[in-house]
Tab-separated table of C-alpha atoms in Angstrom:
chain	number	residue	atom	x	y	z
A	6	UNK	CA	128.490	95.274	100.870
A	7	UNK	CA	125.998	93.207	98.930
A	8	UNK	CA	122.407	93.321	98.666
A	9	UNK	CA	120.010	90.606	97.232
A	10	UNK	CA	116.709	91.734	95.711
A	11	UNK	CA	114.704	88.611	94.281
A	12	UNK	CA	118.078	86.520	93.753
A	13	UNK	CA	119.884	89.256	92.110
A	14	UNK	CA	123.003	90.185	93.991
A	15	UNK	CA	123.976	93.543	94.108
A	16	UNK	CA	127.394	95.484	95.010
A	17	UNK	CA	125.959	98.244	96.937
A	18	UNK	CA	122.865	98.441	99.493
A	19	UNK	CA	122.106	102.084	97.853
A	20	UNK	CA	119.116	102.288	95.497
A	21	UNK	CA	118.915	105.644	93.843
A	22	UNK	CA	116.625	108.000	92.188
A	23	UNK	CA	116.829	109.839	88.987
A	24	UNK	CA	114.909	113.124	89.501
A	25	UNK	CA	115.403	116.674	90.823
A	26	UNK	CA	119.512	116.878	89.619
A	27	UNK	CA	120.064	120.499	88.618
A	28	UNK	CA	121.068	118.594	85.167
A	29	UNK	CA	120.906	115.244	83.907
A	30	UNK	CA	124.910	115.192	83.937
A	31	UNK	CA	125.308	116.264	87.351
A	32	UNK	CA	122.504	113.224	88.235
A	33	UNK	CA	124.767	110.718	86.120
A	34	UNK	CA	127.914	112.160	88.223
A	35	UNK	CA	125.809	111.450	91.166
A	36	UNK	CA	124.527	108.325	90.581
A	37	UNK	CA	127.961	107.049	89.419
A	38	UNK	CA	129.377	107.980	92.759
A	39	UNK	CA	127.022	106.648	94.708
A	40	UNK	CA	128.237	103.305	93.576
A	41	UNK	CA	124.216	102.252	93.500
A	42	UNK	CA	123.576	99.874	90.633
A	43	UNK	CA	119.781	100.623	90.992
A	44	UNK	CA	118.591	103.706	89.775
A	45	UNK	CA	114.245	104.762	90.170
A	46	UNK	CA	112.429	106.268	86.983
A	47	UNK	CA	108.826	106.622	86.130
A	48	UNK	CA	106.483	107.266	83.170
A	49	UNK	CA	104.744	110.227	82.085
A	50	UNK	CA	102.802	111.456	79.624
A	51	UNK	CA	104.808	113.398	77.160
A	52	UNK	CA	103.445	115.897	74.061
A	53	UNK	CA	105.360	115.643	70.728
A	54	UNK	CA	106.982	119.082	71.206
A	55	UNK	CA	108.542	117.919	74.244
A	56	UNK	CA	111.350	116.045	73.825
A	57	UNK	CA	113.454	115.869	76.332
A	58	UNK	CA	112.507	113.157	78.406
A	59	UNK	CA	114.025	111.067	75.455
A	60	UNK	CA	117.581	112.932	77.018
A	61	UNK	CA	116.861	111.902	80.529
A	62	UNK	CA	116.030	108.171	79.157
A	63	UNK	CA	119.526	107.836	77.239
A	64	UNK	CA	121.284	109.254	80.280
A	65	UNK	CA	120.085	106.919	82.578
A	66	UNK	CA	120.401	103.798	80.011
A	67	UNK	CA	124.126	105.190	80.253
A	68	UNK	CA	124.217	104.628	83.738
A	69	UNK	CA	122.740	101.530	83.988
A	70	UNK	CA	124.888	100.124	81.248
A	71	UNK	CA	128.021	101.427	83.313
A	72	UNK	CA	127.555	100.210	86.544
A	73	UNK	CA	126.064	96.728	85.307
A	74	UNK	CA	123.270	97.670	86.711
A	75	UNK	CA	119.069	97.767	87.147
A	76	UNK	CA	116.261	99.884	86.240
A	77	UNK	CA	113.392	100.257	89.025
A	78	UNK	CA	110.400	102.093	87.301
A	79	UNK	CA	108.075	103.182	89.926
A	80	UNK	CA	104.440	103.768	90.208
A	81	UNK	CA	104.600	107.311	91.585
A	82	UNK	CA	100.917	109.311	91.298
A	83	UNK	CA	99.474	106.505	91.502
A	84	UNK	CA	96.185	106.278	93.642
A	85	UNK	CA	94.632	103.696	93.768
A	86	UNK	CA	95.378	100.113	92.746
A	87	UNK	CA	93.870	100.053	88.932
A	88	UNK	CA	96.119	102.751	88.455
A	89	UNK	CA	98.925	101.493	89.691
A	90	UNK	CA	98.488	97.812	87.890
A	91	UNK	CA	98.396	100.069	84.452
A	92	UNK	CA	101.059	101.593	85.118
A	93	UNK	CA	103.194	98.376	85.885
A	94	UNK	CA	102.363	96.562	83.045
A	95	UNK	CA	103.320	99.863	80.738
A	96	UNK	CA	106.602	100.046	82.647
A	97	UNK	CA	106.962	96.215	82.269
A	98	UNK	CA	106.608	96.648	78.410
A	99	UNK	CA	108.882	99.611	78.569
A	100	UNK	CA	111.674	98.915	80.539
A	101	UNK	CA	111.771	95.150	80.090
A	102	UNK	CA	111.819	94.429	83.840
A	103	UNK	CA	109.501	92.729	86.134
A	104	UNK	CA	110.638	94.879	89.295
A	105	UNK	CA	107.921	97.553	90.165
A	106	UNK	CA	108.435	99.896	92.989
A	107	UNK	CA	104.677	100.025	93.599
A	108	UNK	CA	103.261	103.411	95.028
A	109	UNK	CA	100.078	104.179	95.873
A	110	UNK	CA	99.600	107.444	97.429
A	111	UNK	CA	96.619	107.849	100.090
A	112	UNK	CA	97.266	111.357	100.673
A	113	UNK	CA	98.124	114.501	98.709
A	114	UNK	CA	99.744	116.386	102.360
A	115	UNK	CA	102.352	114.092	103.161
A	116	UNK	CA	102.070	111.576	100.469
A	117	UNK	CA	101.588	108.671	102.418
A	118	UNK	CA	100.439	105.438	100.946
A	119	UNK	CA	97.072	103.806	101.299
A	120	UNK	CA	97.832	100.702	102.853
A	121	UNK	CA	94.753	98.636	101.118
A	122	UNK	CA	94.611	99.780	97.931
A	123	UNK	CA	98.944	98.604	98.201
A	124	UNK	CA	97.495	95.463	99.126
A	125	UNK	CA	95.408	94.722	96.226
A	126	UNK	CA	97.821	96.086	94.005
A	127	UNK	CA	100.608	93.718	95.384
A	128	UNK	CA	98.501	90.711	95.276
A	129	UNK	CA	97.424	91.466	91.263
A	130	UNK	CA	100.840	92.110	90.701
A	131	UNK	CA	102.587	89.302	92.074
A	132	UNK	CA	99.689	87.151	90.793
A	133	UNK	CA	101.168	88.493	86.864
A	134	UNK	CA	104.791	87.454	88.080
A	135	UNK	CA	105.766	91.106	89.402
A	136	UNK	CA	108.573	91.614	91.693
A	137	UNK	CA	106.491	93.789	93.644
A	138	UNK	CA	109.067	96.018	96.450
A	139	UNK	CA	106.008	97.610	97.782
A	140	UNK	CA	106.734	101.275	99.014
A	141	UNK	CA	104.376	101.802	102.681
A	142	UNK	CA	104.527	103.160	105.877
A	143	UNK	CA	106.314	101.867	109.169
A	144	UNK	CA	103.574	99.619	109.686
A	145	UNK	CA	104.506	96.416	110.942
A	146	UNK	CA	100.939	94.715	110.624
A	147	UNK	CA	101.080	96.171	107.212
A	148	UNK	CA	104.483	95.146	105.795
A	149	UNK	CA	103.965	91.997	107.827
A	150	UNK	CA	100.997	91.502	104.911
A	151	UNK	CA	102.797	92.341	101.982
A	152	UNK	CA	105.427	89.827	102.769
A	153	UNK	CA	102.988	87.058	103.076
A	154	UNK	CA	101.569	88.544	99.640
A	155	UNK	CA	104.988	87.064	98.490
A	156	UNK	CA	106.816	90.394	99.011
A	157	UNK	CA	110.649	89.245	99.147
A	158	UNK	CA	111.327	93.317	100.173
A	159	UNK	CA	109.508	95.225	101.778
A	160	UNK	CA	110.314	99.250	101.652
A	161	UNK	CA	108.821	100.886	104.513
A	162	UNK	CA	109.087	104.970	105.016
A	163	UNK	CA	111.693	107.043	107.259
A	164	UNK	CA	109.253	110.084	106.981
A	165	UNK	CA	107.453	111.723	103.945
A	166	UNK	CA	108.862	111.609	100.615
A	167	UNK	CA	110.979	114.784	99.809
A	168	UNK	CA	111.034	116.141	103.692
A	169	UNK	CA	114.833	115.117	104.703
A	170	UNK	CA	113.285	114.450	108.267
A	171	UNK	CA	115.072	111.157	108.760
A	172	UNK	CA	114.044	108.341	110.815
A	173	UNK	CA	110.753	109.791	112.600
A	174	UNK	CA	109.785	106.306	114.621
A	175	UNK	CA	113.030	104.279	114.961
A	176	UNK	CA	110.613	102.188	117.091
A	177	UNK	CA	108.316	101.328	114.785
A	178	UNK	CA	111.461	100.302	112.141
A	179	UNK	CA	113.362	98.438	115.020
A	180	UNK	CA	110.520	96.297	115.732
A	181	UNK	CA	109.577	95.958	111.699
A	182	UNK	CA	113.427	94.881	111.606
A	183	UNK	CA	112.869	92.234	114.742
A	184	UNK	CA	109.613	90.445	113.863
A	185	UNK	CA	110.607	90.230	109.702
A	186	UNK	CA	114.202	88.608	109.917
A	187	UNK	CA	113.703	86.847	106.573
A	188	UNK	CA	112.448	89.685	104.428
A	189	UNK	CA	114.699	92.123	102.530
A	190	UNK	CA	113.980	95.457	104.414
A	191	UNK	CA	114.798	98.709	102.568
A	192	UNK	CA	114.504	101.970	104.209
A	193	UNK	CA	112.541	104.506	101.694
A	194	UNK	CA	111.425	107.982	101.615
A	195	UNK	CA	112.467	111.030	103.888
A	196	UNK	CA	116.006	110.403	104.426
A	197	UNK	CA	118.329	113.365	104.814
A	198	UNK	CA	121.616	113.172	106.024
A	199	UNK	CA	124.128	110.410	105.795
A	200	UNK	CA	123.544	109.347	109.257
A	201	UNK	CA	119.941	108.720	108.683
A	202	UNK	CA	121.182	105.864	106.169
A	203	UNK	CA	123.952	104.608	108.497
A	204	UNK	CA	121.158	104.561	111.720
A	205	UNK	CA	118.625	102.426	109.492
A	206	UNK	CA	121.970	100.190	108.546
A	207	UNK	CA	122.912	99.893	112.370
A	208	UNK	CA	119.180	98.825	112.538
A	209	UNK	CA	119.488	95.940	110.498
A	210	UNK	CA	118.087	97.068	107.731
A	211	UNK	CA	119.341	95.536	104.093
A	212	UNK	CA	119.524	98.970	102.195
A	213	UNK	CA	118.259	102.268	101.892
A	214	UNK	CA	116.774	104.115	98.206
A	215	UNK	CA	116.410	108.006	98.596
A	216	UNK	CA	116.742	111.123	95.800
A	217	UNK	CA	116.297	114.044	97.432
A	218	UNK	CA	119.253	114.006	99.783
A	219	UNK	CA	121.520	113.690	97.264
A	220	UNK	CA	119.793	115.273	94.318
A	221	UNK	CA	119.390	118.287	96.755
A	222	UNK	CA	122.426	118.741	98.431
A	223	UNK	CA	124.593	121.245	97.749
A	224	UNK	CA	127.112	119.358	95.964
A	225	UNK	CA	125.100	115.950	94.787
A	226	UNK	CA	128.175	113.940	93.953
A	227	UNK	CA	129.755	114.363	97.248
A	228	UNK	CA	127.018	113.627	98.966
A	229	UNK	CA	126.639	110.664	97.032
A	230	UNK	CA	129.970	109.610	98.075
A	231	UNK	CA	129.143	110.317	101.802
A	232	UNK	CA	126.280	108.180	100.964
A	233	UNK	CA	127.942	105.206	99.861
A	234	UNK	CA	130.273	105.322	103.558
A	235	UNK	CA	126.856	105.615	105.642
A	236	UNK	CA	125.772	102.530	104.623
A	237	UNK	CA	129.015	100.955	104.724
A	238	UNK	CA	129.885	102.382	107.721
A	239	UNK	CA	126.044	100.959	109.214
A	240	UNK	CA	126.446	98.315	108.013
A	241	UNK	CA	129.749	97.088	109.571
A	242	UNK	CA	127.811	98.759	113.244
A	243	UNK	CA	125.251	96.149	112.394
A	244	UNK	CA	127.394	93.676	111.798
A	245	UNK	CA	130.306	94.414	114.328
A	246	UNK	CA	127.324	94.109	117.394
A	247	UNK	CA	126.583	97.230	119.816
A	248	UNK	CA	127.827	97.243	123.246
A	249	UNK	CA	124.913	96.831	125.126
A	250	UNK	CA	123.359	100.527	126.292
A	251	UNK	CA	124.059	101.068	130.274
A	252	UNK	CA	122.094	103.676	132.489
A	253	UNK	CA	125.198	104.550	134.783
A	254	UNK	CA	128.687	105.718	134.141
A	255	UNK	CA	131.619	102.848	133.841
A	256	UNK	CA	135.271	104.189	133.533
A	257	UNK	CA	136.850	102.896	130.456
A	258	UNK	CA	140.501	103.662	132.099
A	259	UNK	CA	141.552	101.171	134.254
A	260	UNK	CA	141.196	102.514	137.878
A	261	UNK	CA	143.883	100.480	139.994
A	262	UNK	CA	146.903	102.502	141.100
A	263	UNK	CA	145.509	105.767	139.714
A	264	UNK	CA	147.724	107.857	140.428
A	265	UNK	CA	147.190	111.209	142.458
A	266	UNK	CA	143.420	111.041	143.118
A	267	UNK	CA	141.612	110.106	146.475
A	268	UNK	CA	145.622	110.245	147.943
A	269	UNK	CA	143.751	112.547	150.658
A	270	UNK	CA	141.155	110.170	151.685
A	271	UNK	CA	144.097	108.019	152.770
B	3	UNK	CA	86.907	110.758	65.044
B	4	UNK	CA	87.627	113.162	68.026
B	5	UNK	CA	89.346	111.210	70.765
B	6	UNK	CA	91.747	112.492	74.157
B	7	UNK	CA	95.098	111.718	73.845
B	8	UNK	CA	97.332	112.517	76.785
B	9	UNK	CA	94.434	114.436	78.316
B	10	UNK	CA	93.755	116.743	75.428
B	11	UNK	CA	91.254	116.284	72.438
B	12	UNK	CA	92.662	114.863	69.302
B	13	UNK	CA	90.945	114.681	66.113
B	14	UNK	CA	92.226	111.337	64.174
B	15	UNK	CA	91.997	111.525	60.163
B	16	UNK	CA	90.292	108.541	58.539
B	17	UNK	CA	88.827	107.600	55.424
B	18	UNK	CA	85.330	108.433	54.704
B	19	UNK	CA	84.736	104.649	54.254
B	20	UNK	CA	86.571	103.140	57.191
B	21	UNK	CA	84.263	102.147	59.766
B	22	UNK	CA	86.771	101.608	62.657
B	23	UNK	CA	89.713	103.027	63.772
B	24	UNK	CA	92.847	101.064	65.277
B	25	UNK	CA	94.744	102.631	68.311
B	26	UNK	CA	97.995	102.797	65.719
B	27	UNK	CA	96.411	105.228	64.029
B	28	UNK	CA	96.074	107.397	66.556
B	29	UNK	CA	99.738	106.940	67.715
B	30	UNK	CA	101.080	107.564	63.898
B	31	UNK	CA	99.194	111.120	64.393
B	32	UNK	CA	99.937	111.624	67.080
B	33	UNK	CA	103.811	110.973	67.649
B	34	UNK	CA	106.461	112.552	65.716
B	35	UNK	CA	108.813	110.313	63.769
B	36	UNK	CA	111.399	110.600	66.343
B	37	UNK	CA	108.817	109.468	69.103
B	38	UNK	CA	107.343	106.427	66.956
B	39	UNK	CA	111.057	105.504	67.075
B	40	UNK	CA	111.253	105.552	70.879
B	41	UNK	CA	110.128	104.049	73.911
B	42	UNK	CA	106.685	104.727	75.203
B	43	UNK	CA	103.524	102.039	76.232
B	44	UNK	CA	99.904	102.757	75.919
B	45	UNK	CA	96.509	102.579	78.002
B	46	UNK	CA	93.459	102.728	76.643
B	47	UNK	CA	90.879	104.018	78.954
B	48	UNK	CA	93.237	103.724	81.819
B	49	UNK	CA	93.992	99.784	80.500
B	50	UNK	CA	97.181	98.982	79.798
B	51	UNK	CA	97.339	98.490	75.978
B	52	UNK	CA	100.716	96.109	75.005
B	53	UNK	CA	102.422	96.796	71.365
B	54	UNK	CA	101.615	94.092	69.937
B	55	UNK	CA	97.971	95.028	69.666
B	56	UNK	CA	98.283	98.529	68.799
B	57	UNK	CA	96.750	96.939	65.319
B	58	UNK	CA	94.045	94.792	66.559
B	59	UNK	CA	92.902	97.630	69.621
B	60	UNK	CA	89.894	99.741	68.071
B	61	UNK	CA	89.035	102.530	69.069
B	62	UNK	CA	85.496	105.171	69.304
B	63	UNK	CA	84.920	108.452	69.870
B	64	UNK	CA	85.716	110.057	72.830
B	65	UNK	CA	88.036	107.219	73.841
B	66	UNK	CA	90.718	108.272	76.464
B	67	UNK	CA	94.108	107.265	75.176
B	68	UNK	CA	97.565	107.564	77.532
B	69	UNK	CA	100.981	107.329	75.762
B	70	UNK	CA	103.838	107.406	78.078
B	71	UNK	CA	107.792	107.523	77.959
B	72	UNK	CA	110.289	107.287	80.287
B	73	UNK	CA	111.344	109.876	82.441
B	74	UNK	CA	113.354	110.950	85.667
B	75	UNK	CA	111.660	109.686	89.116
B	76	UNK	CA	112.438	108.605	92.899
């Protein structure tokens, strides 16, 4: 179970958010059990009688420290490209990192990204050195651009962020999957249940990054866990090779010298 | 001078005979010692401005200034 994102090897093919947790120790719980060793944050403005995004910041440090792992500041709000450049260089300053999960949201409804102003973004971005992993939609024209930007993963959606819908064009991700064997693929946005992660990982895909599912869930630490054995479990399907799909019935018990049957027809 | 900071107007105290303001000062008034301590990056006018110009970055009236700090996200 290892995942490679611009030469750095990871243990797990989970990437993990930091927000909605009922309380910054259940999301460390979470996140711990998860076994992800990158978590998602952001920036946001921040009056001086508020204070406790400093909390949320030392949490999350913790984590990071514990599980050896990496910050991925995001871009979220962003919409258009200027925005989301500014943004990148602040987090860049801030967190030290040249990773940038770039977002830039077309549309308020479902939060989908705007495909050209993601372009120019990624191409400014990667032109500074960025390690853009460009969040988009299950476009394969689309991602098919952003990798020859220089994108070495490429993070289309499952559904709209935050809706739990899963997978909602398994075509569209198959054939993303088929025609982009050399780019790092990671499944983002709208995953639900634990066998939305382990479908995208039978896909082919290299990992998956959600929040909501797990920040969400009833209980987020064991659904972290279940989590973590999706994508395992996918990932060993991928590996192992489907049987080939058949339209008619085949017997899986051997059929000479049943016993009993058809002795009429004799 | 009467700048936005964070979206809301901000009046920055300077001396009668200072003729320009840096964006440091601005950030001294504006942060609590506990924040001037912490993590945060600036834009000026929605440009990113990096901390080791906060002394050399003037700034006018009216100017738009963002100071952000980490928080939770997905």
């Amino acid at each position: 179970m290892s995942l490679t994102i611009y030469g750095q090897q990871l243990d797990s093919r989970l990437l993990i958010g930091s927000a909605l947790y009922s309380s910054p120790q259940v999301m460390k719980e979470a996140i711990l059990a998860s076994g992800s060793q990158v978590v998602t944050l952001s920036l946001k403005r921040q009056n001086p009688a508020d204070n406790s995004g400093a909390k949320i910041w030392q949490y999350i440090q913790d984590i990071v420290t514990q599980t050896n792992g990496f910050l991925l500041p995001n871009t979220a709000g962003c919409k258009n490209a200027k925005e989301a450049i500014t943004l990148a260089r602040m987090s860049q300053e801030i967190f030290n990192t040249d990773w940038i999960k770039l977002e830039v949201i077309g549309d308020d409804y479902n939060l989908q990204p705007d495909p050209i102003e993601l372009l120019k973004a990624t191409e400014q971005l990667i032109s500074e050195g960025f390690k853009v992993l460009p969040y988009c939609t299950d476009d394969l024209v689309l991602c098919q651009r952003l990798s020859d930007l220089g994108c070495e993963v490429v993070m289309p959606w499952a559904s709209p962020i935050g809706t739990g819908k899963g997978l909602m064009n398994p075509y569209n991700l198959e054939t993303i999957r088929l025609r982009l064997p050399n780019t790092t693929l990671i499944l983002d946005a709208g995953i639900g249940k634990p066998s939305d992660a382990c479908l995208a990982m039978e896909m082919g895909y290299d990992g998956v990054l959600l929040n909501s599912a797990v920040a969400l869930a009833d209980d987020p630490v064991v659904m972290a866990k279940a989590f973590a054995l999706a994508l395992q479990a996918g990932e060993f399907g991928y590996s192992g090779g489907t049987m080939p799909e058949r339209q008619t019935a085949h017997p899986s018990t051997p059929t000479l010298d049943t016993p009993f049957w058809h002795q009429n027809e004799a | 001078m009467n700048v936005f900071i964070n979206g809301k107007n901000f009046t920055i105290a300077h001396s009668d005979n200072q003729h320009e303001c840096v964006i440091n000062q601005a950030l001294q008034q504006f942060l609590n010692e506990d924040q001037q301590q912490t993590t945060f990056a600036v834009a000026l006018n929605s440009d990113f401005v990096g901390r080791a110009d906060y002394d050399n970055t003037p700034i006018k009236d009216g100017d738009s200034i963002d100071v952000l700090f980490p928080i939770q996200g997905g």
